[in-house]
mmCIF file of C-alpha atoms and ligand atoms in Angstrom:
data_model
loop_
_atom_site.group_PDB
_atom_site.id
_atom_site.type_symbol
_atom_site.label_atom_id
_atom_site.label_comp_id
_atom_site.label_asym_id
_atom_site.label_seq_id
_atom_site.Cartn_x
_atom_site.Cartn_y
_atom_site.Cartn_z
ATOM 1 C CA UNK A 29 -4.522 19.588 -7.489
ATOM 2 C CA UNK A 30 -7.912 18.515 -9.171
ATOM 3 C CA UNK A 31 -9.850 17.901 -6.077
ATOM 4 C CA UNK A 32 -12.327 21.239 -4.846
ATOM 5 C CA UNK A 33 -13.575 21.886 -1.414
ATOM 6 C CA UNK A 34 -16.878 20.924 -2.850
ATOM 7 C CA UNK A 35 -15.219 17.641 -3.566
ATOM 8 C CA UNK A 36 -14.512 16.822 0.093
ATOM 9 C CA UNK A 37 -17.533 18.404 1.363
ATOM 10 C CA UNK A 38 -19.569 15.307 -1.218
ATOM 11 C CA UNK A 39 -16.671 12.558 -0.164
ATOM 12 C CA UNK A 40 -17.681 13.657 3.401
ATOM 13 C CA UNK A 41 -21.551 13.403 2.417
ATOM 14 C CA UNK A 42 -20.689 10.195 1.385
ATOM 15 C CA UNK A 43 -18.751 8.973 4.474
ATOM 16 C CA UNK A 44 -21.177 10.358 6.705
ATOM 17 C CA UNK A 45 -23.995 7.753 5.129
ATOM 18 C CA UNK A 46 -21.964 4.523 5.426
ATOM 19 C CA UNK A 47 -20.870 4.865 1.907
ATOM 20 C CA UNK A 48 -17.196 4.340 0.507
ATOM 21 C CA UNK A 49 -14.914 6.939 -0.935
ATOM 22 C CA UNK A 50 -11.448 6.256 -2.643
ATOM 23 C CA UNK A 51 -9.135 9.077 -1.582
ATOM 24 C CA UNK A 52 -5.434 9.830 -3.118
ATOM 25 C CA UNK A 53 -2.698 9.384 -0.479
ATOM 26 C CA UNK A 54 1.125 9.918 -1.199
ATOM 27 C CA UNK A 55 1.228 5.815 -1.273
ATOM 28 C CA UNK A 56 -1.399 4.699 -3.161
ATOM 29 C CA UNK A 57 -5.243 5.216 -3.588
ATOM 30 C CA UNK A 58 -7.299 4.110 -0.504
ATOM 31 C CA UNK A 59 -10.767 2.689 0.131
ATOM 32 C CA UNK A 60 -11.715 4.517 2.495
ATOM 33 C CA UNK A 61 -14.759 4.327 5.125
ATOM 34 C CA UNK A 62 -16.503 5.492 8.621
ATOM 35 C CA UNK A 63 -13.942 3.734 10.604
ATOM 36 C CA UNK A 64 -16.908 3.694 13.721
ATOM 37 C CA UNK A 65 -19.326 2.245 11.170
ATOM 38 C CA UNK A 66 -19.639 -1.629 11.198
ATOM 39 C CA UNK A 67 -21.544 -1.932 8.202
ATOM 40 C CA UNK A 68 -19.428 0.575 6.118
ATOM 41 C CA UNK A 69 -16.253 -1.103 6.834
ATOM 42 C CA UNK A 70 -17.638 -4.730 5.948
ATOM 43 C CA UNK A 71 -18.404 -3.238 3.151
ATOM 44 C CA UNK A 72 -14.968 -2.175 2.143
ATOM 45 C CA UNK A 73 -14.121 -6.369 2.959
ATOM 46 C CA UNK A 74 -16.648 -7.155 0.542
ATOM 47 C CA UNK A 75 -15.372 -4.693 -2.644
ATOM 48 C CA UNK A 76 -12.015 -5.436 -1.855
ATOM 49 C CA UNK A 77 -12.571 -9.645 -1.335
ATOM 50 C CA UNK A 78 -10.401 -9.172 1.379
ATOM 51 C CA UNK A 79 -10.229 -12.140 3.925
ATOM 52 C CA UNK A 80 -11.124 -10.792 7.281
ATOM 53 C CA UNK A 81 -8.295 -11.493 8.830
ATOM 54 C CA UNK A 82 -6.390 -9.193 7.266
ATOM 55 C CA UNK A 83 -7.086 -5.845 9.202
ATOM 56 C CA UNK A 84 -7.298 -2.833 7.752
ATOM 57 C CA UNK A 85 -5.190 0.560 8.413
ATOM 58 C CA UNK A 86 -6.798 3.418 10.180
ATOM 59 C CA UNK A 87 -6.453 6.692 8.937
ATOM 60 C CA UNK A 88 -5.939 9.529 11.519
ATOM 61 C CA UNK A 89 -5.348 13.486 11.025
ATOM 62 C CA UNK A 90 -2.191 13.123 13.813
ATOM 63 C CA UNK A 91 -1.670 11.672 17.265
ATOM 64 C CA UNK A 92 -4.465 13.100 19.168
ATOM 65 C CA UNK A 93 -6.866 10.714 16.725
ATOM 66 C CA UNK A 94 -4.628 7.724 17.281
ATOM 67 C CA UNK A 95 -4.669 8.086 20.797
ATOM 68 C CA UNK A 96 -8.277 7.998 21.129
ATOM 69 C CA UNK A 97 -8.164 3.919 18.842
ATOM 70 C CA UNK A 98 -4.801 3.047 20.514
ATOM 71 C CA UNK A 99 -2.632 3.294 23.721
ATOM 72 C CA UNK A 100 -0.126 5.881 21.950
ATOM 73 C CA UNK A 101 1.849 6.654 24.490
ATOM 74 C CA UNK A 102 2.392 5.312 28.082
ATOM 75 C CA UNK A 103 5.575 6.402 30.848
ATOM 76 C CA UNK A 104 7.945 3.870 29.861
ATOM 77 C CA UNK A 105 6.769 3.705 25.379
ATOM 78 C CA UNK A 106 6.921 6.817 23.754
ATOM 79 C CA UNK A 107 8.011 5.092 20.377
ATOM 80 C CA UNK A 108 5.098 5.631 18.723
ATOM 81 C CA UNK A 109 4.743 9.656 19.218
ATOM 82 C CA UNK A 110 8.818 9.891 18.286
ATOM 83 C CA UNK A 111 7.659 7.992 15.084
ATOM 84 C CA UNK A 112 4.974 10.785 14.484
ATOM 85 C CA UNK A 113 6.662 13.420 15.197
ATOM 86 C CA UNK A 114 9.628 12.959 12.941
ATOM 87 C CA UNK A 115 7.540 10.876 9.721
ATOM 88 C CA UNK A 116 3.925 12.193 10.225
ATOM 89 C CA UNK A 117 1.985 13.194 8.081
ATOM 90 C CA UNK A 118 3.865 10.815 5.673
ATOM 91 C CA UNK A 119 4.168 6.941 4.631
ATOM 92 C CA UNK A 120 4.344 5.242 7.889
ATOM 93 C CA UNK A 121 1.999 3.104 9.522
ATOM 94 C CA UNK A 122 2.498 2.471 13.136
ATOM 95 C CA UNK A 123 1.142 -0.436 15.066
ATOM 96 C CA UNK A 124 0.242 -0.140 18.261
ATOM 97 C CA UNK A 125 -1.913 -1.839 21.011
ATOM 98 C CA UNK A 126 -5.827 -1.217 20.232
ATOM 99 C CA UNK A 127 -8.684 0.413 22.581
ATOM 100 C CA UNK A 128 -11.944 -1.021 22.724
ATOM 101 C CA UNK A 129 -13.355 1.407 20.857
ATOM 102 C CA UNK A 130 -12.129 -0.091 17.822
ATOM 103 C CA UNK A 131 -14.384 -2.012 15.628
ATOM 104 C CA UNK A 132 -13.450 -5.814 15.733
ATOM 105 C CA UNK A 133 -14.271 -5.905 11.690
ATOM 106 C CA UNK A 134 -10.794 -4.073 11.437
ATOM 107 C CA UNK A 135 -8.551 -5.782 13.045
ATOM 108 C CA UNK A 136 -9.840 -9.021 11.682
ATOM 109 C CA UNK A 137 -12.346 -10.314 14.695
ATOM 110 C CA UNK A 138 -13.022 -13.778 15.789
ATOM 111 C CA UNK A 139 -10.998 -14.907 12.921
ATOM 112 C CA UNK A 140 -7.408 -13.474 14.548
ATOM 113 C CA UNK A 141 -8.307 -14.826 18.228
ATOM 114 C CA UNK A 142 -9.119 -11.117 19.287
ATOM 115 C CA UNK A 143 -5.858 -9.464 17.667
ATOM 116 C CA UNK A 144 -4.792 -6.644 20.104
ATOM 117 C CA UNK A 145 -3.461 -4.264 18.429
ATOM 118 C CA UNK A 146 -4.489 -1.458 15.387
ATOM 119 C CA UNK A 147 -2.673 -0.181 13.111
ATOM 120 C CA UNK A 148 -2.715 3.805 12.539
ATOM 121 C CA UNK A 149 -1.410 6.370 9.984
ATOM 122 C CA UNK A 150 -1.872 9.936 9.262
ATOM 123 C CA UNK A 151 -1.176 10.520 5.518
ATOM 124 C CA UNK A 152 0.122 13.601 4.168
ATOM 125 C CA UNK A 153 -1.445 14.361 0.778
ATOM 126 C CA UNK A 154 -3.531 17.307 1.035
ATOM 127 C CA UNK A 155 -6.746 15.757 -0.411
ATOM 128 C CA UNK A 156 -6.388 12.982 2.130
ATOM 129 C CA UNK A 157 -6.042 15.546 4.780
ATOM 130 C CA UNK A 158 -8.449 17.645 4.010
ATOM 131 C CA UNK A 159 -10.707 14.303 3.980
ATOM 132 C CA UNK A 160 -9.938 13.618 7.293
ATOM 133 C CA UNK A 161 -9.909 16.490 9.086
ATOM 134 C CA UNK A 162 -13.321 17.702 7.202
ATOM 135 C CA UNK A 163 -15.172 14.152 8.394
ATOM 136 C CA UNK A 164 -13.425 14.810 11.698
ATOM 137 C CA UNK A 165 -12.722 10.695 12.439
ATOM 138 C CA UNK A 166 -11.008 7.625 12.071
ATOM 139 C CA UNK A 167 -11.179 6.321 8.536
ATOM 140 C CA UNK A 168 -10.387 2.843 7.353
ATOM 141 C CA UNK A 169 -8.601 2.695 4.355
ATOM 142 C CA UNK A 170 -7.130 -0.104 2.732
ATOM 143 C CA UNK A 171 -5.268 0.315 -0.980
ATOM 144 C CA UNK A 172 -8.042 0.532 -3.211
ATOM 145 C CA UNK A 173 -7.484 -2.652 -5.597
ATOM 146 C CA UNK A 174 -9.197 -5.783 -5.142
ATOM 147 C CA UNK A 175 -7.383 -8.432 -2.800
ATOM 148 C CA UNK A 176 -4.261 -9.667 -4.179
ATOM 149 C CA UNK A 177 -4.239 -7.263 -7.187
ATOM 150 C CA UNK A 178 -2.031 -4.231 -7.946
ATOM 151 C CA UNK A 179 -2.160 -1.031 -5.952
ATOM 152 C CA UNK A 180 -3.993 1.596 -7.686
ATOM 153 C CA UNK A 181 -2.046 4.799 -8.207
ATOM 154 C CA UNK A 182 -4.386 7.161 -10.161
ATOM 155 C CA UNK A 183 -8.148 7.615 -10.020
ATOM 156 C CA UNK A 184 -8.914 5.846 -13.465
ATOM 157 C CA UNK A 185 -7.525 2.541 -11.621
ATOM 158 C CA UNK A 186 -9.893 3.185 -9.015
ATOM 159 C CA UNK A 187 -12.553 3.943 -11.666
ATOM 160 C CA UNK A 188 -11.819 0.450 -13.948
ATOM 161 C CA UNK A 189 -12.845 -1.687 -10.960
ATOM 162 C CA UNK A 190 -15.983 0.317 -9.378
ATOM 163 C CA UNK A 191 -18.740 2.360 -10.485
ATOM 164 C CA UNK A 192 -19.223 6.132 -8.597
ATOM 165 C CA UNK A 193 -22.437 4.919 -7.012
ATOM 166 C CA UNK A 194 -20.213 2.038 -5.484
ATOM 167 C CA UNK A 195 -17.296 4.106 -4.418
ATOM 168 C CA UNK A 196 -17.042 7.661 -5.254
ATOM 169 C CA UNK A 197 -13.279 8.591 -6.047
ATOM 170 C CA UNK A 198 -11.977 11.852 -5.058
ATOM 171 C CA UNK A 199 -9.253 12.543 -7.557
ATOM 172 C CA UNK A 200 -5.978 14.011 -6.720
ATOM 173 C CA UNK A 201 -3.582 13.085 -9.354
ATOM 174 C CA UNK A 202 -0.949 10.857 -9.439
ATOM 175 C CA UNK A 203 0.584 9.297 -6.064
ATOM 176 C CA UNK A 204 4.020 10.604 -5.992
ATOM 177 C CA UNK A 205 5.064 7.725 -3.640
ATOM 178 C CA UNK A 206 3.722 4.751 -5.661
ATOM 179 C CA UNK A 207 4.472 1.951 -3.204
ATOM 180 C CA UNK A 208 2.170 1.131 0.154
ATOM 181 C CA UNK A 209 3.181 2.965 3.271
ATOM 182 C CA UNK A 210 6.393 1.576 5.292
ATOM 183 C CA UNK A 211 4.709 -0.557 8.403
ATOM 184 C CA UNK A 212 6.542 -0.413 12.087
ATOM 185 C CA UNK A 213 4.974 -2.698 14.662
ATOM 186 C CA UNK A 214 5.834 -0.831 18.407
ATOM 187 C CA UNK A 215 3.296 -3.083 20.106
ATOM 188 C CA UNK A 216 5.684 -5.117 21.883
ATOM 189 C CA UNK A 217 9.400 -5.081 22.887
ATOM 190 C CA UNK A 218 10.992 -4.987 20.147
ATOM 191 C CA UNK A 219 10.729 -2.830 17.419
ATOM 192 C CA UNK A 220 9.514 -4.133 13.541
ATOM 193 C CA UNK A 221 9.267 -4.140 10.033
ATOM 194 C CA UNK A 222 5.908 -5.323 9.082
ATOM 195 C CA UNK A 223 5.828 -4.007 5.297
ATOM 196 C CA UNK A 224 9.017 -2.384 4.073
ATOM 197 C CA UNK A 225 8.067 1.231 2.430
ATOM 198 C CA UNK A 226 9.663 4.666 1.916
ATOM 199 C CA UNK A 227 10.816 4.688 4.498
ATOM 200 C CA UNK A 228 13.284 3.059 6.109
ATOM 201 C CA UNK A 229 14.690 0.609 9.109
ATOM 202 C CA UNK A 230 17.529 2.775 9.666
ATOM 203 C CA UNK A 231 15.556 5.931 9.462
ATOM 204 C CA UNK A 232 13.237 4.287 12.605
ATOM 205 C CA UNK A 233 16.140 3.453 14.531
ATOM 206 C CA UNK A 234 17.546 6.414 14.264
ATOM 207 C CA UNK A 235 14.749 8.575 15.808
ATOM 208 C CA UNK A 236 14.218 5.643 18.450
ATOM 209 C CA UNK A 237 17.972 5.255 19.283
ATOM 210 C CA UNK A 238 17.312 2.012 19.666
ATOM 211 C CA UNK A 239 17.122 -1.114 16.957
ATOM 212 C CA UNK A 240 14.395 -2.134 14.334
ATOM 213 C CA UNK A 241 14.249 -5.027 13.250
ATOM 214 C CA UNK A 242 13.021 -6.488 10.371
ATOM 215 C CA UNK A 243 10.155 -8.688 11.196
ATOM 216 C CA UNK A 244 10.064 -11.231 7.831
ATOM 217 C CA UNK A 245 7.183 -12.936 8.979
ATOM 218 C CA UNK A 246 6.295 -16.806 7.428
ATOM 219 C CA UNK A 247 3.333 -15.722 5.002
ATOM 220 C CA UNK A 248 0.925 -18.503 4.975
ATOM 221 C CA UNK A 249 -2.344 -19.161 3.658
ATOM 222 C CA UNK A 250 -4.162 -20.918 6.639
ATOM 223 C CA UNK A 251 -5.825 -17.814 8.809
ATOM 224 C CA UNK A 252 -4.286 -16.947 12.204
ATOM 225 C CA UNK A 253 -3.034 -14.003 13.636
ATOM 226 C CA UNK A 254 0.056 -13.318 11.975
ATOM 227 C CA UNK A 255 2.176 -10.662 11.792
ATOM 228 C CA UNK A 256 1.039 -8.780 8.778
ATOM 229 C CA UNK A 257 -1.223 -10.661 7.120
ATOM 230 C CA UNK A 258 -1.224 -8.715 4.341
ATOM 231 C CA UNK A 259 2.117 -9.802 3.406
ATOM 232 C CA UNK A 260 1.440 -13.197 1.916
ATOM 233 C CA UNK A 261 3.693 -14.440 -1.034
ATOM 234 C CA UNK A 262 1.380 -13.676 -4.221
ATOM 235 C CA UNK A 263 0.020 -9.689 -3.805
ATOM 236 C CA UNK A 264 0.289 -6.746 -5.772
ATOM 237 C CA UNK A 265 0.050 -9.084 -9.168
ATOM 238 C CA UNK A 266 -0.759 -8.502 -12.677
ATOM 239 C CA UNK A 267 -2.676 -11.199 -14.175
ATOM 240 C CA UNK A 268 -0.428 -11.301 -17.082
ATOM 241 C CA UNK A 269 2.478 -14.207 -16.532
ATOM 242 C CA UNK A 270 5.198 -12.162 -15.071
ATOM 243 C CA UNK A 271 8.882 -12.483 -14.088
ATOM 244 C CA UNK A 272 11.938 -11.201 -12.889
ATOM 245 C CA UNK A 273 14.891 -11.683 -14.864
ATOM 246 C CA UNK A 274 18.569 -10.856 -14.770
ATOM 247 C CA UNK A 275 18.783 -8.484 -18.120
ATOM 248 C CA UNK A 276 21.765 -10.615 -19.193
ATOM 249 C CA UNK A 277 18.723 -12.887 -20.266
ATOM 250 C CA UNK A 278 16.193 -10.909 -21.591
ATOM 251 C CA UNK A 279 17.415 -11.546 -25.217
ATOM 252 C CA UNK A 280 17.602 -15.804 -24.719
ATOM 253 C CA UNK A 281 14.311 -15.412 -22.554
ATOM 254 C CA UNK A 282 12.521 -13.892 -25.637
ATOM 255 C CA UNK A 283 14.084 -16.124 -28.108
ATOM 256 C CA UNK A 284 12.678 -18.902 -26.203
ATOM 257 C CA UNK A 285 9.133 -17.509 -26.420
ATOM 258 C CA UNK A 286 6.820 -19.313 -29.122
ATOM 259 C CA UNK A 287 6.469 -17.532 -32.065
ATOM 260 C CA UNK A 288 3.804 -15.508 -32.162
ATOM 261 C CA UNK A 289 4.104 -14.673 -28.157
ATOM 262 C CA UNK A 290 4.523 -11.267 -27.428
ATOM 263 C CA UNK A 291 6.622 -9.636 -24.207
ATOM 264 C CA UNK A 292 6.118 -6.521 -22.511
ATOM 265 C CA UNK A 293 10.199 -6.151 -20.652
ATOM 266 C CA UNK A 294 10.402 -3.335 -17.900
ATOM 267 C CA UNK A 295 13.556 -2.040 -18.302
ATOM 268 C CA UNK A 296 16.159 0.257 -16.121
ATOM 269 C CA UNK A 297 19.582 -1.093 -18.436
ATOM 270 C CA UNK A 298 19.172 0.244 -22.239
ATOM 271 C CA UNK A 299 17.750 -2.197 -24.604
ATOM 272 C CA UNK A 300 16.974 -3.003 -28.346
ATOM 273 C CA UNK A 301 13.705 -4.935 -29.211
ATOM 274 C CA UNK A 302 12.510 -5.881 -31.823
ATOM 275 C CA UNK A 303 8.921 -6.697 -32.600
ATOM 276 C CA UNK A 304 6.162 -8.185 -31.230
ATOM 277 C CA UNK A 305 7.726 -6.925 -28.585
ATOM 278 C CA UNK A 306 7.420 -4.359 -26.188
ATOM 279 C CA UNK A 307 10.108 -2.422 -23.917
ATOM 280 C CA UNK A 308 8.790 -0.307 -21.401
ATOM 281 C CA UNK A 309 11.631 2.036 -19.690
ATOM 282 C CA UNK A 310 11.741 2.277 -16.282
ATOM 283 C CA UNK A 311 12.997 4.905 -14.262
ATOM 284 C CA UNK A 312 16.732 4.703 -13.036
ATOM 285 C CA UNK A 313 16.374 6.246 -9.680
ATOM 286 C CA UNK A 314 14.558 4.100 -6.598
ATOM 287 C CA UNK A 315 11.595 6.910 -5.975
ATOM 288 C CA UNK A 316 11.010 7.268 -9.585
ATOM 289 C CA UNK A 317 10.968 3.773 -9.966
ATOM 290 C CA UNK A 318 8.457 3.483 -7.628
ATOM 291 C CA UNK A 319 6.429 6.259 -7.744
ATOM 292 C CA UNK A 320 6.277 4.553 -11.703
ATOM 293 C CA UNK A 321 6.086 0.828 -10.960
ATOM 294 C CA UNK A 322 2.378 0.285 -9.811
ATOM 295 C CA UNK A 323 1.133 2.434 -13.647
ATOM 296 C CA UNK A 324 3.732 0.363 -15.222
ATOM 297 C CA UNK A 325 2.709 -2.865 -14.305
ATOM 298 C CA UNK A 326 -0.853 -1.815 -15.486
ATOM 299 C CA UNK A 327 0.032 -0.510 -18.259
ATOM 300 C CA UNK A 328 2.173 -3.524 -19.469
ATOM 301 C CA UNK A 329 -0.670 -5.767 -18.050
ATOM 302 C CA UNK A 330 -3.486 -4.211 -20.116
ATOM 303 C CA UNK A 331 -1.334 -4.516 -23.038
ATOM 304 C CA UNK A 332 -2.563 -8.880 -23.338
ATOM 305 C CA UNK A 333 0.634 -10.056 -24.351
ATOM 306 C CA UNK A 334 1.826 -13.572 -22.962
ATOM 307 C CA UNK A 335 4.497 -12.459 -20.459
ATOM 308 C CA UNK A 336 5.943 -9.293 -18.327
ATOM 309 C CA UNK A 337 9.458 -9.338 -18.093
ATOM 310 C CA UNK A 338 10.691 -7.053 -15.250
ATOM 311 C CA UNK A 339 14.482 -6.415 -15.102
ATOM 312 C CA UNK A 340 15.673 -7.353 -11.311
ATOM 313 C CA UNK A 341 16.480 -3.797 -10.111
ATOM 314 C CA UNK A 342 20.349 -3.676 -8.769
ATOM 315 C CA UNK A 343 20.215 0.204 -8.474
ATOM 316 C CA UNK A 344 22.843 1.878 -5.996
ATOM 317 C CA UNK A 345 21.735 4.352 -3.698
ATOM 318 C CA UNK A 346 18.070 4.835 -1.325
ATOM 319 C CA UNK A 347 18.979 1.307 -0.579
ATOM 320 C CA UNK A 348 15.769 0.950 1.389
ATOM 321 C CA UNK A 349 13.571 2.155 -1.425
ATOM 322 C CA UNK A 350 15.039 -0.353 -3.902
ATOM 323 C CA UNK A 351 14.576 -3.316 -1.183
ATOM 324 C CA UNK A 352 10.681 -2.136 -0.900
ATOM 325 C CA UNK A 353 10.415 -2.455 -4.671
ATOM 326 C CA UNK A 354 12.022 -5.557 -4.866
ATOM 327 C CA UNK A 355 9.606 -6.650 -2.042
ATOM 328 C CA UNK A 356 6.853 -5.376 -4.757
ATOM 329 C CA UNK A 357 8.760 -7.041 -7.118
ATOM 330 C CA UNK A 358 9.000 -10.305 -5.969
ATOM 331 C CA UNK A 359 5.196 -10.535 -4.737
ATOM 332 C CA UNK A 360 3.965 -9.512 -7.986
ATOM 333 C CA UNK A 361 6.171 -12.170 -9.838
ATOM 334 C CA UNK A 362 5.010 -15.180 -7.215
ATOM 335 C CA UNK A 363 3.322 -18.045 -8.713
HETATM 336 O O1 TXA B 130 0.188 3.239 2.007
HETATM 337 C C1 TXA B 130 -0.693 2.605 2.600
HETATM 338 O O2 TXA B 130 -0.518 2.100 3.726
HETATM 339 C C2 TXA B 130 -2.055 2.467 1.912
HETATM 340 C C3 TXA B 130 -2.690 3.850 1.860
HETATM 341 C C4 TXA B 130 -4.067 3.844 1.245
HETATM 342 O O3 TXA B 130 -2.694 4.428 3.133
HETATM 343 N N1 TXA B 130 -2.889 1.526 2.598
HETATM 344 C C5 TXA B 130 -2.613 0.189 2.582
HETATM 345 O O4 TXA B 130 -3.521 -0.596 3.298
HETATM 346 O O5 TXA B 130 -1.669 -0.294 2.005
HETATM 347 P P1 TXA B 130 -3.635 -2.163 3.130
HETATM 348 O O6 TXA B 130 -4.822 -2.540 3.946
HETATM 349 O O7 TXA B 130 -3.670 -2.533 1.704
HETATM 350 O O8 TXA B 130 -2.362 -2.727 3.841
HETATM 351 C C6 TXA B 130 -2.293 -2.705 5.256
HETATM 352 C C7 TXA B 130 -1.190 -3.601 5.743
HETATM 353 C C8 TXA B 130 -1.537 -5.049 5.501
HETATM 354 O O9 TXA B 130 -0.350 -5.737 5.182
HETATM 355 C C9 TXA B 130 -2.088 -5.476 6.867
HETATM 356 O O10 TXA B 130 -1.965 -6.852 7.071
HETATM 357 C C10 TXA B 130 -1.219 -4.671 7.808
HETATM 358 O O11 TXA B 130 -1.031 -3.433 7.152
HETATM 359 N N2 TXA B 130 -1.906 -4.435 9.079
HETATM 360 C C11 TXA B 130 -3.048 -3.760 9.304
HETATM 361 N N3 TXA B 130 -3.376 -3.782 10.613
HETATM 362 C C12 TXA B 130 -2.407 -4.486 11.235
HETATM 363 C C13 TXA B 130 -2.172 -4.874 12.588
HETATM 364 N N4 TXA B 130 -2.996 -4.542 13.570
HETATM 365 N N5 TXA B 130 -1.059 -5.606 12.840
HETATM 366 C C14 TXA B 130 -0.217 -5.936 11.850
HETATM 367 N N6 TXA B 130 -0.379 -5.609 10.551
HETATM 368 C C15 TXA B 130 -1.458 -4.899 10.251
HETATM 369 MG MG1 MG B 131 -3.169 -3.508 -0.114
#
C-alpha cells in the first residue's frame, strides 16, 4: 500500500479545512469532502460539473454513521442493516430515507423537489477506511472524474484533471474493483437496482429473502427527481468515437475506416491486426475485465486515434459482473 499514516493525518488536515481529497476505494477513486460542510461539498459540484440534481454518495465507516444521516433501521425494515452486515465494508451503496441533518447540496436540493432519501456506503479499502474513521464523519464522495467522463481508477487519473492544491490525492494503488459500487434503493416497498455493480441482484435477495428488483429507470435529460440520476444514457465516456461491435466485424469495420484512420479494438476473442492499428487485450474473466476496463478505456483514449472498438463481452460465468460492464459498456459507447 503506498499511502502512510502521515498521509491520512494531511488528507484529514485537508478535510478538516473545507478542502477536497481524492481517496482510493475498491470501486473507483472518490472526491471526497466534509459531508457537514456546505461550502466543501459545492465545491466538489463545481470540480466535478456535476448538475445538482444528481446527489452525491455518503461515505460512512459502518452502520452506526449511517444511522445518524438516515433512518437505518425501524421495527418492521431491517433491510438495510442485513445489507451491511453481509456486503459492508464493500461495493454497495444503500439508499435509504434521509435525516435532516443531511445537507440539501447532496441530495440535490430545490432542484429534486426536496428528495427524501440519502444514499450511504461504507467502503472497504484500507486507505478509505482509515480516511474515514481518522476524520471521524460523513464524507461525500462522488467518482473522481469530471461529469460524464470515465471513472478514474489510479491516482495519475485523478492527477491529469486537478492540481494538489485543488484536490490532494491520497494514493493507494490500483482499484481492484474497477467499476462504481452496486446501488440498492430500500427506501420504499420494494426492493431496487439503482446502478448494477459487483455485486449482485441475486446476492441482495438472497440475504433479504425477499425479491430485488431491477429498477431500469427512464434516464432523461430534463431535471427531476429520478431514480438515479446518475444513470443517464451517455456517462463513463471516452472522448474518442467509440463502439461496441460483434468481433465477427471487427475486420469489415476496419476495412471500412478511411485510410489513414487508425483503431484502438479492445479485445477478449484472439485477434490479428495489422497496422495503424491497435489491439488492446482484454481480460477474459468478468472481475478482471473490470477491474481493467476503466485504465483501458484511458489508455486507448489517450492514444488519438479516430475510433475505439470494444468487443461486446458474451463471457459465461459472474453473470452479474458481465451485465455491470456491459451497463459500462453501453454508456460509454452512447452517442
Ligand atoms: O463505487 C462508488 O460508488 C464510487 C466510490 C467513490 O465510492 N462513487 C460513485 O459516486 O460512483 P457517484 O456520485 O459517481 O455515483 C453515485 C450514484 C449516482 O448514480 C447517483 O445518482 C446515485 O448514486 N445516487 C446518489 N444518491 C442517491 C439517492 N439519494 N437516490 C438515488 N440515487 C442516488
Ligand atoms: Mg460517477
Amino acid at each position: 500500500m503506498r499511502f502512510s499514516s502521515s498521509d491520512i493525518t494531511a488528507a484529514v488536515k485537508r478535510l478538516r479545512s473545507g478542502g477536497v481529497v481524492a481517496f482510493p476505494t475498491e470501486t473507483v477513486y472518490g472526491l471526497g469532502a466534509d459531508a457537514m460542510n456546505a461550502e466543501a461539498v459545492r465545491q466538489v459540484f463545481l470540480l466535478k460539473g456535476r448538475p445538482s440534481n444528481n446527489p452525491l454518495i455518503v461515505h460512512v465507516t459502518g452502520p452506526e454513521m449511517a444511522a445518524k444521516i438516515g433512518v437505518w433501521e425501524s421495527e418492521t425494515d431491517d433491510r438495510a442493516a442485513r445489507l451491511a452486515r453481509a456486503f459492508w465494508p464493500g461495493p454497495l451503496t444503500i439508499v435509504i430515507p434521509r435525516r435532516e441533518v443531511i445537507l440539501d447540496e447532496i441530495i440535490g436540493g430545490a432542484a429534486v423537489g426536496g428528495r427524501g432519501t440519502v444514499a450511504v456506503r461504507s467502503p472497504s479499502h484500507p486507505a478509505a477506511l482509515a480516511l474515514l474513521f481518522e476524520f471521524d464523519g460523513p464524507l461525500v464522495g462522488p467518482s473522481a472524474n469530471r461529469s460524464g467522463m470515465v471513472s478514474p481508477t489510479r491516482a495519475e487519473h485523478v492527477r491529469e484533471v486537478w492540481a494538489d492544491d485543488q484536490v490532494m490525492v491520497l494514493d493507494g494503488g490500483p482499484c481492484t474493483g474497477g467499476i462504481e459500487s452496486t446501488v440498492v434503493s430500500v427506501a420504499e416497498a420494494e426492493t431496487r437496482v439503482l446502478r448494477p455493480g459487483l455485486i449482485g441482484p441475486d446476492e441482495l435477495s438472497r440475504e433479504l429473502g425477499s425479491p430485488v428488483v431491477f429498477g431500469a429507470d427512464v434516464p432523461t435529460e430534463t431535471g427531476g427527481a429520478l431514480p438515479a440520476p446518475g444513470m443517464l444514457a451517455r456517462h463513463y465516456a471516452p472522448a474518442t468515437r467509440s463502439e461496441l461491435v460483434e468481433i465477427a466485424d471487427v475486420s469489415a469495420l476496419l476495412r471500412n475506416m478511411t485510410t489513414g484512420q487508425r483503431a484502438v479494438v479492445l479485445a477478449i476473442s484472439p485477434l490479428k491486426l495489422s497496422a495503424p492499428h491497435t489491439l488492446m487485450a482484454m481480460p477474459q474473466t468478468a472481475p478482471d475485465y473490470a477491474a481493467e476496463l476503466y485504465n483501458a478505456l484511458r489508455r486507448a483514449d489517450a492514444m488519438n486515434c479516430d475510433a475505439i472498438l470494444i468487443e461486446r463481452p458474451n463471457g459465461a460465468g459472474d453473470a452479474h459482473i458481465w451485465a455491470a460492464i456491459r451497463d459500462r459498456l453501453g454508456r460509454a459507447t452512447s452517442v
